[in-house]
Coordinates of C-alpha atoms in Angstrom, one line a residue:
M1 CA 23.4 -86.8 -57.4
K2 CA 24.3 -83.2 -56.3
R3 CA 27.9 -82.3 -56.7
Q4 CA 28.4 -81.1 -52.7
E5 CA 26.0 -84.7 -51.7
W6 CA 28.9 -86.4 -53.9
R7 CA 31.3 -84.7 -51.9
N8 CA 30.1 -86.0 -48.6
K9 CA 29.7 -89.3 -49.9
D10 CA 33.4 -89.2 -50.8
R11 CA 34.6 -87.8 -47.5
K12 CA 32.5 -90.6 -45.6
V13 CA 33.5 -93.0 -47.7
A14 CA 37.1 -91.6 -47.3
S15 CA 37.0 -91.9 -44.0
V16 CA 36.1 -95.4 -44.0
V17 CA 38.3 -96.8 -46.2
V18 CA 41.6 -95.2 -44.6
F19 CA 39.8 -96.4 -40.8
V20 CA 39.9 -100.1 -42.1
M21 CA 43.4 -100.0 -44.0
I22 CA 45.3 -98.6 -41.0
V23 CA 43.3 -101.1 -38.7
S24 CA 44.4 -104.0 -41.0
G25 CA 48.2 -102.4 -41.6
V26 CA 46.9 -102.1 -45.5
T27 CA 49.4 -99.2 -47.4
F28 CA 48.0 -97.8 -50.4
S29 CA 49.2 -94.6 -53.2
A30 CA 45.9 -94.1 -54.8
P31 CA 45.1 -90.1 -53.7
I32 CA 41.8 -89.3 -51.9
P33 CA 39.2 -87.4 -53.4
A34 CA 39.7 -83.4 -53.4
Y35 CA 37.5 -81.4 -50.7
A36 CA 36.0 -78.2 -51.8
A37 CA 37.9 -75.0 -50.6
P38 CA 36.5 -72.2 -48.2
I39 CA 38.4 -69.8 -50.6
T40 CA 38.9 -69.9 -53.9
Y41 CA 40.0 -67.4 -56.9
A42 CA 39.5 -66.5 -60.5
D43 CA 41.7 -64.6 -63.2
P44 CA 42.1 -65.2 -66.7
A45 CA 45.7 -65.1 -66.6
G46 CA 45.6 -67.7 -63.9
N47 CA 47.8 -66.0 -61.7
C48 CA 45.4 -64.9 -58.7
G49 CA 48.3 -62.7 -56.9
G50 CA 49.9 -67.1 -56.1
N51 CA 46.8 -67.6 -54.7
S52 CA 44.8 -71.1 -54.7
P53 CA 42.9 -72.8 -55.9
C54 CA 42.9 -70.0 -58.9
H55 CA 40.6 -70.4 -61.9
T56 CA 40.4 -68.7 -64.8
T57 CA 36.6 -68.3 -64.8
I58 CA 34.3 -66.7 -62.5
A59 CA 31.9 -69.9 -62.7
A60 CA 34.9 -72.2 -62.4
A61 CA 35.5 -70.7 -58.8
L62 CA 31.8 -70.8 -58.0
N63 CA 32.0 -74.9 -58.5
D64 CA 35.1 -75.4 -56.5
T65 CA 34.1 -73.3 -53.3
D66 CA 32.1 -74.4 -50.2
P67 CA 28.3 -73.8 -50.1
N68 CA 29.5 -71.1 -47.6
G69 CA 32.6 -70.3 -48.9
T70 CA 34.1 -67.2 -50.6
V71 CA 35.5 -66.4 -54.5
Y72 CA 37.7 -63.2 -54.7
V73 CA 37.5 -62.2 -58.2
Y74 CA 40.5 -60.2 -59.7
A75 CA 40.5 -57.4 -61.8
A76 CA 39.7 -58.7 -65.6
T77 CA 37.4 -59.0 -68.6
Y78 CA 35.0 -61.9 -67.9
T79 CA 33.1 -63.3 -70.5
E80 CA 30.5 -65.9 -69.2
N81 CA 27.2 -66.0 -67.4
V82 CA 27.7 -65.6 -63.7
S83 CA 25.2 -67.1 -61.4
I84 CA 25.9 -67.1 -57.5
G85 CA 24.1 -69.8 -55.6
S86 CA 22.8 -69.7 -51.8
G87 CA 25.8 -68.9 -49.2
V88 CA 28.6 -67.7 -51.4
N89 CA 30.5 -64.6 -51.0
V90 CA 31.7 -63.6 -53.9
T91 CA 34.4 -60.1 -53.9
L92 CA 35.5 -58.2 -57.3
L93 CA 39.4 -57.1 -55.9
G94 CA 39.5 -54.2 -59.1
A95 CA 37.7 -53.2 -61.6
T96 CA 36.0 -55.8 -63.4
N97 CA 34.2 -56.2 -66.7
L98 CA 31.6 -59.2 -67.2
N99 CA 30.6 -59.7 -70.8
G100 CA 27.3 -61.8 -69.8
S101 CA 24.4 -61.9 -67.1
L102 CA 24.9 -61.4 -63.5
T103 CA 22.2 -63.4 -61.2
I104 CA 23.3 -62.8 -57.0
G105 CA 20.8 -65.5 -55.5
S106 CA 18.9 -65.6 -52.4
G107 CA 21.0 -65.8 -49.3
T108 CA 24.3 -64.6 -51.2
T109 CA 26.6 -61.4 -51.1
F110 CA 28.0 -59.6 -54.2
N111 CA 31.2 -57.5 -53.1
S112 CA 31.6 -55.0 -55.8
T113 CA 34.6 -52.6 -56.5
S114 CA 35.5 -49.5 -55.3
G115 CA 36.1 -48.9 -58.8
I116 CA 34.0 -49.7 -62.0
F117 CA 32.1 -52.8 -62.5
N118 CA 30.7 -53.2 -66.1
L119 CA 28.2 -55.3 -67.0
S120 CA 27.1 -55.7 -70.4
G121 CA 24.1 -58.6 -69.5
N122 CA 21.5 -58.8 -67.4
W123 CA 21.3 -57.6 -63.4
I124 CA 19.3 -60.0 -61.3
N125 CA 19.1 -59.9 -57.8
S126 CA 17.6 -61.4 -54.8
G127 CA 20.3 -61.4 -52.5
T128 CA 22.6 -58.9 -51.2
F129 CA 24.7 -56.3 -53.3
N130 CA 27.0 -54.0 -51.0
H131 CA 28.3 -51.1 -53.8
N132 CA 31.2 -50.2 -51.6
N133 CA 31.2 -46.9 -53.1
G134 CA 31.6 -47.8 -56.7
T135 CA 30.2 -47.9 -59.9
V136 CA 27.9 -50.3 -61.5
R137 CA 27.8 -49.5 -65.5
L138 CA 25.3 -50.9 -67.7
N139 CA 26.6 -51.3 -71.0
G140 CA 24.9 -53.8 -72.9
S141 CA 25.4 -53.4 -76.7
S142 CA 22.2 -55.5 -78.3
G143 CA 19.0 -56.2 -77.5
T144 CA 17.3 -55.6 -73.9
Q145 CA 19.4 -55.5 -70.8
T146 CA 17.5 -56.3 -68.0
I147 CA 17.8 -55.1 -64.2
S148 CA 15.4 -56.6 -62.2
G149 CA 15.3 -56.9 -57.9
N150 CA 16.0 -54.5 -54.9
T151 CA 19.0 -53.0 -55.1
T152 CA 20.7 -50.0 -53.8
F153 CA 23.7 -48.8 -56.1
Y154 CA 26.1 -45.9 -55.4
D155 CA 26.5 -44.7 -58.5
L156 CA 24.8 -46.4 -61.6
T157 CA 25.6 -45.5 -65.6
I158 CA 23.6 -46.2 -68.0
A159 CA 25.8 -46.7 -71.2
I160 CA 23.8 -48.9 -73.1
G161 CA 24.5 -48.9 -77.1
S162 CA 22.6 -47.7 -80.0
G163 CA 19.6 -49.1 -80.2
V164 CA 19.5 -51.5 -76.9
T165 CA 16.9 -51.3 -73.8
A166 CA 17.9 -50.6 -70.4
D167 CA 14.6 -52.4 -68.8
F168 CA 13.7 -51.7 -65.1
G169 CA 10.8 -53.8 -64.8
T170 CA 9.2 -53.7 -61.5
S171 CA 12.6 -53.4 -59.7
S172 CA 13.1 -51.2 -56.9
L173 CA 16.5 -49.2 -56.9
G174 CA 18.4 -47.0 -54.7
I175 CA 20.7 -44.6 -55.6
V176 CA 23.2 -43.3 -53.0
H177 CA 25.1 -41.1 -55.3
N178 CA 24.6 -40.5 -58.6
L179 CA 22.5 -41.9 -61.7
A180 CA 24.6 -41.1 -64.9
R181 CA 22.7 -41.5 -68.5
T182 CA 25.9 -41.3 -71.0
T183 CA 26.9 -42.7 -74.4
G184 CA 24.8 -44.2 -76.7
T185 CA 21.4 -43.6 -78.2
G186 CA 19.6 -46.6 -76.9
T187 CA 16.4 -46.4 -74.5
M188 CA 15.7 -46.5 -70.8
N189 CA 12.5 -47.9 -70.2
P190 CA 11.4 -47.3 -66.7
G191 CA 8.8 -50.4 -67.0
T192 CA 6.5 -49.9 -63.4
G193 CA 9.6 -49.7 -60.8
T194 CA 10.7 -46.8 -58.1
I195 CA 14.1 -45.0 -58.3
T196 CA 15.3 -43.6 -54.6
F197 CA 17.6 -40.9 -54.6
T198 CA 19.1 -40.8 -50.8
G199 CA 22.8 -38.9 -51.0
A200 CA 23.4 -36.0 -49.6
P201 CA 25.2 -34.5 -52.3
G202 CA 23.7 -36.5 -55.2
S203 CA 22.8 -36.4 -58.7
I204 CA 21.8 -37.0 -61.9
T205 CA 24.2 -36.3 -65.1
G206 CA 24.7 -37.3 -68.6
A207 CA 23.9 -35.6 -71.6
N208 CA 20.9 -38.3 -72.6
A209 CA 17.3 -38.4 -71.3
K210 CA 16.4 -40.2 -68.6
T211 CA 12.9 -41.6 -68.1
F212 CA 11.3 -43.0 -64.4
Y213 CA 8.3 -44.6 -63.3
N214 CA 8.1 -43.3 -59.8
L215 CA 10.9 -41.3 -59.1
V216 CA 11.6 -40.4 -55.1
I217 CA 13.8 -38.2 -53.8
D218 CA 14.7 -39.5 -49.8
S219 CA 14.7 -37.6 -46.8
G220 CA 17.7 -35.4 -46.3
A221 CA 18.6 -36.4 -49.7
N222 CA 20.0 -33.4 -52.0
I223 CA 19.9 -33.9 -55.3
T224 CA 20.5 -31.9 -58.1
N225 CA 19.9 -32.8 -62.2
D226 CA 22.2 -30.2 -64.1
A227 CA 22.2 -32.6 -67.5
G228 CA 19.6 -34.4 -69.8
N229 CA 16.0 -33.9 -69.6
L230 CA 13.9 -36.2 -67.0
T231 CA 10.6 -38.1 -68.1
I232 CA 8.3 -39.3 -65.4
R233 CA 6.1 -41.8 -66.4
R234 CA 4.1 -41.8 -63.3
D235 CA 4.7 -40.1 -59.7
F236 CA 6.9 -37.5 -58.2
T237 CA 8.0 -37.8 -54.5
N238 CA 10.4 -35.5 -52.7
N239 CA 11.1 -35.1 -49.3
G240 CA 14.7 -34.0 -49.5
T241 CA 15.5 -31.4 -52.1
F242 CA 16.1 -31.5 -55.8
T243 CA 17.3 -28.7 -58.0
Q244 CA 17.1 -29.1 -62.0
S245 CA 19.0 -26.4 -64.2
S246 CA 17.4 -24.2 -66.0
T247 CA 18.1 -25.6 -69.2
I248 CA 16.8 -29.0 -68.3
S249 CA 13.2 -30.2 -68.5
T250 CA 10.6 -32.6 -66.7
T251 CA 8.2 -34.4 -68.8
F252 CA 4.9 -35.9 -67.0
D253 CA 4.1 -38.0 -70.0
N254 CA 1.8 -41.1 -69.6
T255 CA -1.7 -41.1 -71.7
S256 CA -4.6 -42.0 -69.1
T257 CA -2.8 -41.6 -66.1
T258 CA -2.8 -39.1 -63.0
H259 CA 0.7 -37.8 -61.8
T260 CA 1.0 -36.8 -58.3
L261 CA 3.5 -34.6 -56.7
A262 CA 4.0 -35.3 -52.9
G263 CA 6.5 -35.1 -50.1
S264 CA 7.5 -32.0 -48.2
G265 CA 11.1 -31.7 -49.9
S266 CA 12.2 -28.4 -52.1
T267 CA 12.1 -29.0 -55.8
T268 CA 13.1 -26.8 -58.8
F269 CA 11.9 -27.9 -61.8
G270 CA 14.0 -26.1 -64.9
S271 CA 10.9 -26.3 -67.7
V272 CA 7.7 -28.2 -67.1
S273 CA 5.7 -30.4 -69.9
I274 CA 2.5 -32.1 -69.3
A275 CA 1.6 -34.4 -72.5
G276 CA -1.7 -34.5 -73.6
G277 CA -4.1 -37.1 -71.9
T278 CA -2.1 -36.3 -68.9
T279 CA -3.3 -35.0 -65.4
V280 CA -0.8 -33.7 -62.6
N281 CA -2.2 -33.3 -59.0
A282 CA 0.1 -31.0 -57.5
G283 CA -1.7 -31.7 -54.1
S284 CA 0.1 -30.2 -51.2
H285 CA 3.9 -30.0 -52.6
N286 CA 4.9 -26.9 -53.7
I287 CA 6.9 -26.2 -56.9
T288 CA 9.1 -23.9 -58.3
V289 CA 9.6 -23.6 -62.2
C290 CA 13.0 -21.7 -63.2
G291 CA 12.7 -22.4 -67.0
S292 CA 11.7 -21.2 -70.1
S293 CA 8.1 -22.9 -69.9
F294 CA 5.5 -24.0 -68.1
S295 CA 3.1 -26.1 -70.7
V296 CA 0.4 -28.1 -70.6
S297 CA -0.8 -29.9 -74.2
N298 CA -4.1 -30.0 -75.1
G299 CA -6.2 -32.7 -73.4
G300 CA -3.6 -32.4 -70.3
A301 CA -4.5 -30.7 -67.0
F302 CA -2.2 -29.2 -64.2
N303 CA -4.1 -29.3 -60.9
G304 CA -2.7 -27.3 -58.1
G305 CA -4.7 -28.8 -55.3
T306 CA -3.7 -26.6 -52.4
A307 CA 0.2 -26.0 -53.7
T308 CA 2.3 -22.9 -54.7
V309 CA 3.6 -22.6 -58.2
T310 CA 6.9 -20.4 -57.8
I311 CA 8.2 -18.8 -61.2
D312 CA 11.8 -17.9 -60.8
G313 CA 13.0 -17.7 -64.5
T314 CA 12.2 -15.9 -67.5
T315 CA 9.0 -18.4 -68.1
A316 CA 6.0 -18.5 -70.4
L317 CA 2.9 -20.7 -70.5
N318 CA 2.7 -22.9 -73.7
N319 CA 0.4 -25.1 -75.3
A320 CA -3.8 -25.4 -75.0
G321 CA -4.2 -27.7 -72.0
A322 CA -5.7 -27.0 -68.5
Y323 CA -3.9 -24.8 -66.3
N324 CA -5.7 -24.4 -62.8
F325 CA -3.6 -23.2 -60.4
N326 CA -3.9 -23.0 -56.3
S327 CA -1.2 -20.0 -55.9
V328 CA 1.2 -18.6 -57.8
T329 CA 4.4 -16.3 -56.5
I330 CA 6.4 -14.6 -59.7
N331 CA 9.7 -13.7 -57.5
A332 CA 11.3 -10.7 -57.9
G333 CA 13.1 -10.0 -61.2
R334 CA 11.6 -12.6 -62.7
S335 CA 8.7 -13.2 -65.2
L336 CA 5.8 -15.1 -66.2
S337 CA 4.7 -14.2 -70.0
N338 CA 1.4 -15.8 -71.7
P339 CA 2.8 -15.2 -75.5
N340 CA -0.2 -17.8 -76.6
N341 CA -2.8 -16.7 -75.1
R342 CA -3.8 -19.3 -72.6
N343 CA -6.7 -18.6 -70.0
F344 CA -6.1 -20.3 -66.7
S345 CA -7.4 -20.4 -62.7
V346 CA -6.3 -19.4 -59.5
S347 CA -8.0 -20.6 -56.6
G348 CA -5.2 -19.4 -54.3
N349 CA -2.8 -16.4 -53.8
W350 CA -1.3 -14.5 -56.3
T351 CA 2.1 -12.7 -55.5
N352 CA 3.7 -10.7 -58.4
N353 CA 7.2 -9.5 -57.4
G354 CA 7.9 -9.9 -60.6
T355 CA 6.3 -9.3 -64.3
F356 CA 3.0 -11.0 -65.5
S357 CA 2.6 -10.2 -69.7
S358 CA -0.9 -11.5 -70.1
G359 CA -1.5 -11.4 -73.7
T360 CA -4.8 -12.4 -74.7
G361 CA -6.5 -14.7 -72.1
T362 CA -8.5 -14.6 -68.9
V363 CA -7.3 -15.4 -65.5
T364 CA -9.9 -16.5 -64.1
F365 CA -9.7 -16.4 -60.0
N366 CA -12.0 -19.0 -58.3
G367 CA -11.3 -19.6 -54.9
T368 CA -12.8 -18.4 -51.5
S369 CA -11.0 -15.8 -49.6
Q370 CA -8.2 -15.0 -51.7
T371 CA -5.3 -12.4 -51.9
L372 CA -3.3 -10.2 -54.4
T373 CA -0.2 -8.8 -53.9
G374 CA 1.7 -6.4 -56.2
S375 CA 0.0 -4.9 -58.8
T376 CA -0.5 -6.8 -61.9
T377 CA -1.8 -6.1 -65.4
F378 CA -4.3 -8.4 -66.4
N379 CA -6.1 -8.5 -70.0
N380 CA -9.3 -9.9 -69.0
L381 CA -10.1 -10.8 -65.5
T382 CA -13.1 -13.0 -63.9
T383 CA -13.6 -13.8 -59.9
N384 CA -16.4 -16.5 -59.6
S385 CA -19.5 -16.2 -57.7
G386 CA -18.3 -17.0 -54.0
T387 CA -15.3 -15.9 -54.4
T388 CA -13.3 -12.4 -52.4
L389 CA -10.0 -11.3 -53.6
D390 CA -8.2 -9.0 -51.3
T391 CA -5.8 -7.0 -52.8
G392 CA -4.6 -5.1 -49.9
T393 CA -2.7 -2.1 -50.9
S394 CA -1.6 -3.5 -54.8
L395 CA -3.8 -2.4 -57.6
I396 CA -5.4 -4.4 -60.5
T397 CA -5.2 -3.0 -64.2
V398 CA -7.6 -4.6 -66.6
N399 CA -7.2 -3.9 -70.0
G400 CA -10.0 -6.3 -71.4
T401 CA -13.0 -7.1 -69.7
L402 CA -13.7 -7.2 -66.1
T403 CA -16.1 -9.7 -64.6
N404 CA -16.4 -9.4 -61.0
N405 CA -18.9 -12.6 -60.1
G406 CA -17.2 -12.2 -56.9
A407 CA -16.0 -9.7 -54.3
L408 CA -12.9 -7.5 -54.7
R409 CA -11.5 -5.8 -51.7
H410 CA -9.2 -2.8 -52.0
T411 CA -6.8 -1.0 -49.0
T412 CA -6.0 2.7 -50.2
P413 CA -3.1 3.5 -48.4
A414 CA -3.2 6.0 -45.9
Q415 CA -3.8 10.1 -47.0
N416 CA -3.2 12.9 -45.1
V417 CA -6.3 14.7 -45.3
T418 CA -6.4 17.8 -44.2
T419 CA -8.9 21.3 -43.7
G420 CA -8.5 23.4 -46.9
G421 CA -6.2 20.7 -48.0
G422 CA -8.9 20.4 -51.4
T423 CA -9.9 16.7 -52.7
F424 CA -9.0 13.8 -51.8
S425 CA -9.4 10.7 -54.1
F426 CA -9.3 6.8 -52.8
L427 CA -8.9 4.2 -55.7
D428 CA -10.8 0.5 -55.4
A429 CA -9.0 -2.8 -56.4
V430 CA -8.9 -2.0 -60.2
S431 CA -7.8 1.4 -60.2
R432 CA -10.6 3.4 -60.3
T433 CA -12.3 6.1 -58.2
T434 CA -14.4 4.8 -55.4
A435 CA -14.5 7.6 -52.9
Q436 CA -13.6 10.9 -52.6
L437 CA -13.5 13.1 -49.1
T438 CA -13.1 16.9 -48.9
Q439 CA -12.6 18.4 -45.5
T440 CA -14.4 21.5 -44.8
G441 CA -14.0 21.7 -41.2
G442 CA -12.4 21.1 -37.5
S443 CA -8.8 19.9 -36.8
N444 CA -7.0 17.9 -39.8
M445 CA -8.4 14.5 -40.7
G446 CA -4.7 13.0 -40.9
N447 CA -3.9 10.1 -42.3
T448 CA -7.1 8.4 -44.0
T449 CA -7.8 4.9 -45.3
L450 CA -10.3 3.4 -46.9
V451 CA -11.4 -0.3 -47.3
T452 CA -13.7 -1.0 -50.3
T453 CA -15.1 -3.9 -51.1
A454 CA -16.8 -4.1 -54.5
H455 CA -20.0 -6.3 -55.7
I456 CA -20.1 -7.5 -52.0
A457 CA -23.2 -9.4 -51.1
P458 CA -25.8 -7.7 -49.6
T459 CA -26.1 -10.5 -47.0
N460 CA -22.6 -9.5 -45.5
Y461 CA -23.6 -5.6 -44.5
A462 CA -23.2 -6.6 -41.2
C463 CA -23.2 -3.5 -38.4
G464 CA -23.7 -4.5 -34.8
T465 CA -25.9 -7.8 -35.1
T466 CA -28.1 -6.3 -37.4
T467 CA -27.5 -6.5 -41.6
L468 CA -28.2 -3.7 -43.8
G469 CA -31.4 -4.9 -45.3
G470 CA -33.5 -4.5 -48.9
A471 CA -31.6 -4.4 -51.8
P472 CA -28.6 -1.8 -51.1
V473 CA -25.7 -1.1 -53.6
R474 CA -23.4 -3.8 -53.5
R475 CA -20.0 -1.6 -52.9
L476 CA -19.2 -1.3 -49.2
F477 CA -17.0 1.4 -47.7
D478 CA -15.3 1.3 -44.7
L479 CA -13.7 5.1 -44.1
T480 CA -11.1 5.3 -41.5
P481 CA -9.7 8.7 -40.4
T482 CA -7.0 8.9 -37.5
N483 CA -8.7 12.2 -35.8
T484 CA -12.9 12.1 -36.4
T485 CA -13.6 15.0 -33.5
G486 CA -15.4 18.0 -34.5
V487 CA -14.7 17.6 -38.2
T488 CA -17.2 18.1 -41.2
A489 CA -16.6 16.9 -44.5
T490 CA -17.9 16.3 -47.8
L491 CA -18.2 12.5 -49.0
R492 CA -18.6 11.4 -52.2
L493 CA -18.9 7.4 -53.2
Y494 CA -19.1 5.9 -56.2
F495 CA -20.1 1.9 -57.1
Y496 CA -20.3 0.3 -60.9
D497 CA -23.6 0.5 -62.7
G498 CA -23.8 -2.8 -65.0
A499 CA -27.3 -2.5 -65.5
G500 CA -28.3 -6.2 -64.1
G501 CA -25.5 -7.5 -66.0
A502 CA -22.0 -9.2 -65.1
G503 CA -20.5 -7.4 -62.0
D504 CA -23.5 -5.2 -61.6
E505 CA -23.6 -3.3 -58.5
A506 CA -26.4 -1.0 -58.9
N507 CA -28.7 -3.7 -57.3
G508 CA -31.9 -2.0 -59.0
N509 CA -31.2 1.3 -56.9
T510 CA -31.4 4.7 -59.6
L511 CA -29.6 7.9 -59.0
S512 CA -33.2 9.8 -58.7
N513 CA -33.8 7.4 -55.7
I514 CA -30.6 7.0 -53.4
A515 CA -29.0 8.1 -50.4
I516 CA -25.7 7.1 -47.9
F517 CA -26.2 4.6 -44.9
H518 CA -24.0 5.0 -42.0
C519 CA -23.4 2.1 -39.7
N520 CA -23.1 3.4 -36.3
G521 CA -21.4 0.4 -34.0
T522 CA -25.4 -1.1 -34.1
Y523 CA -27.4 -0.7 -36.5
W524 CA -27.7 1.1 -40.2
S525 CA -29.1 4.4 -40.5
R526 CA -30.0 6.5 -43.7
W527 CA -28.5 9.6 -43.9
S528 CA -30.3 13.4 -44.8
G529 CA -29.3 15.8 -46.3
A530 CA -28.5 17.7 -50.1
Y531 CA -27.6 15.0 -52.1
T532 CA -25.5 15.4 -55.1
T533 CA -25.5 12.5 -57.7
G534 CA -23.9 11.7 -61.8
T535 CA -21.8 9.7 -63.6
D536 CA -18.2 10.0 -63.6
P537 CA -17.3 10.6 -67.7
V538 CA -14.5 8.4 -67.2
T539 CA -15.2 5.4 -65.6
G540 CA -18.3 5.4 -65.9
Y541 CA -19.4 4.7 -62.4
R542 CA -22.1 6.3 -60.8
Y543 CA -21.8 8.3 -57.6
V544 CA -23.5 10.1 -54.6
E545 CA -22.1 12.9 -52.8
L546 CA -23.1 14.6 -49.0
P547 CA -21.9 17.2 -47.7
D548 CA -21.7 18.0 -43.4
V549 CA -20.5 14.4 -43.3
T550 CA -19.3 14.3 -39.3
E551 CA -19.3 10.8 -38.4
F552 CA -16.8 8.1 -39.9
S553 CA -17.2 4.4 -40.0
P554 CA -18.8 1.7 -42.6
F555 CA -20.7 3.3 -45.0
A556 CA -23.0 1.6 -47.6
I557 CA -25.5 3.6 -50.6
G558 CA -29.3 2.1 -50.8
G559 CA -32.7 3.3 -51.7
G560 CA -34.1 6.6 -50.6
P561 CA -38.0 7.3 -49.9
G562 CA -40.2 7.6 -52.3
A563 CA -42.4 11.2 -52.3
P564 CA -45.2 10.4 -49.8
T565 CA -49.1 10.8 -50.3
A566 CA -50.1 14.3 -48.3
V567 CA -52.2 13.7 -45.5
T568 CA -53.6 15.3 -41.9
L569 CA -52.0 14.4 -39.1
S570 CA -52.8 14.9 -35.4
D571 CA -49.6 13.7 -34.3
F572 CA -46.3 12.2 -35.4
T573 CA -43.7 9.7 -33.8
A574 CA -40.5 9.0 -35.7
R575 CA -37.5 6.3 -34.2
T576 CA -34.8 5.2 -36.3
E577 CA -34.8 1.2 -37.2
E578 CA -32.2 -0.4 -39.1
D579 CA -32.5 0.3 -42.6
Y580 CA -35.1 2.3 -42.7
T581 CA -37.4 5.5 -40.9
R582 CA -40.2 3.7 -39.2
L583 CA -43.0 6.2 -39.3
T584 CA -45.8 6.1 -36.7
I585 CA -48.5 7.7 -38.2
V586 CA -52.2 8.4 -35.7
F587 CA -55.0 10.1 -37.9
S588 CA -57.6 12.4 -35.6
A589 CA -60.8 10.7 -34.9
A590 CA -62.6 13.1 -37.1
I591 CA -60.9 11.8 -40.7
L592 CA -61.8 8.2 -39.4
I593 CA -65.1 9.3 -39.2
M594 CA -65.3 11.2 -42.3
L595 CA -63.5 8.0 -44.3
A596 CA -66.4 5.7 -42.8
I597 CA -69.2 8.0 -43.6
V598 CA -67.3 7.9 -47.6
L599 CA -67.3 4.5 -47.3
A600 CA -71.0 4.0 -46.2
R601 CA -72.4 6.0 -48.9
R602 CA -70.4 4.2 -51.7
A603 CA -71.6 1.2 -50.2

């Protein structure tokens, strides 16, 4: 029979005996069985500060307390396993060392010290743990020290010895203030659990490495990591602030596993490393990298989702995995280098306020509507089909191969065009001359801008409600002077003739049969005049030039009319319609009759 049941039985028996003996007038000297105390004490020295009942072990004090009693534990070292039963409260009165395991049962409460509680055995919690702003220090010296159950610690220090494994299993832990990984060369096995940081401020410290399965920074938390590298086996979720020192690294490592970055918080990693066979999906979670390396090993992948990776250090791309960025920002005074000549893609925006060293790799822009800010030098640059990369007023330099399968749009900063001021050159996105303008008469045109879209799809040549038909050159020019009244100018427009290869803009047009088209706001019209055509000796671009230009709005280049067959006309009318001049020819009745006679004779 259980101890408590015996105690209840003893109490009933004692009460009956006392009642009978009092009624019968019998006296006795035998002691009444002792009751369990509501409060007991534990102190190996047996002092308990003068309080009683005092026991030299925690287990003895637990055995002697009421089911809903309280045990006060004096600061000391206890060598035993402690299991707290249902309903009992245990309170540490000072720094305590427990050389054994601790089990906090369901319905029980363990009130820790505000100092340090050292535990060398297992931590099993199914009840309530009150941290009292103290530290729990795991200092197992052999084998495996397990941590199980859901517990919120204030400070948790992992100080296991050499060869010891701290196994977190499936536990869910909260850290209010600090997680430290200090002495010892043991192993931190995160299992499949989750550690959530809630402190503001809070920290991850200690020179030894820390390994997490799921790492969570709670909303409002502000966590710093200034010592000890981190490894994350699964997901990272940050709704607060996480700041890692530039000398620390975070490694995502779990073969054949997809890791997710999530949350709306601010994340700064030192260096980032993604192991082979591991995929990290950034989703919409922006990250900043301030360390020396962003590394994806062979067989690994980083997918940028809709997030931005901001470089805020002297950072290099390393190893041969897949780098699939969304947006990339290089902060002022910082640099991104590519010493191992890695290829990578950008599906969002590119912002370079610092320095980019391209190596000999290829950067591919593979989004839809993308922007590039900050002039940048690439080795090889590719834009995918369907991509429009708008460089604004920034310029691109390509030292290797430019493969423009999409479209490159560039805005040349305003130039003050004046009569007699000479020829003004305008550049395209890749720093090559795309147009030249020489004002020959009238009041000064003033500040003049040019937006050039290279390799634009022919279906995008809009003018009013119409588009330019046929097969125009795939380059569009939007020239906008401040003053257009009464001016005349000579206009030269350039394009890339790739002979039908990648990035070709000629679109089958040749210099012998080419003309400038002008959008008047309603439809496109082909301009006639004394054309000059040729090839730029430096860039290899083809050009077409027309003098006496008096109107300025979008321009395009297309095929001119072929040489007409000589005919005799009795009447001629012409009207401009869309991309070509429609001719309506009315032959004389005499010519028609003569043709009919000739045909009849041949028949």
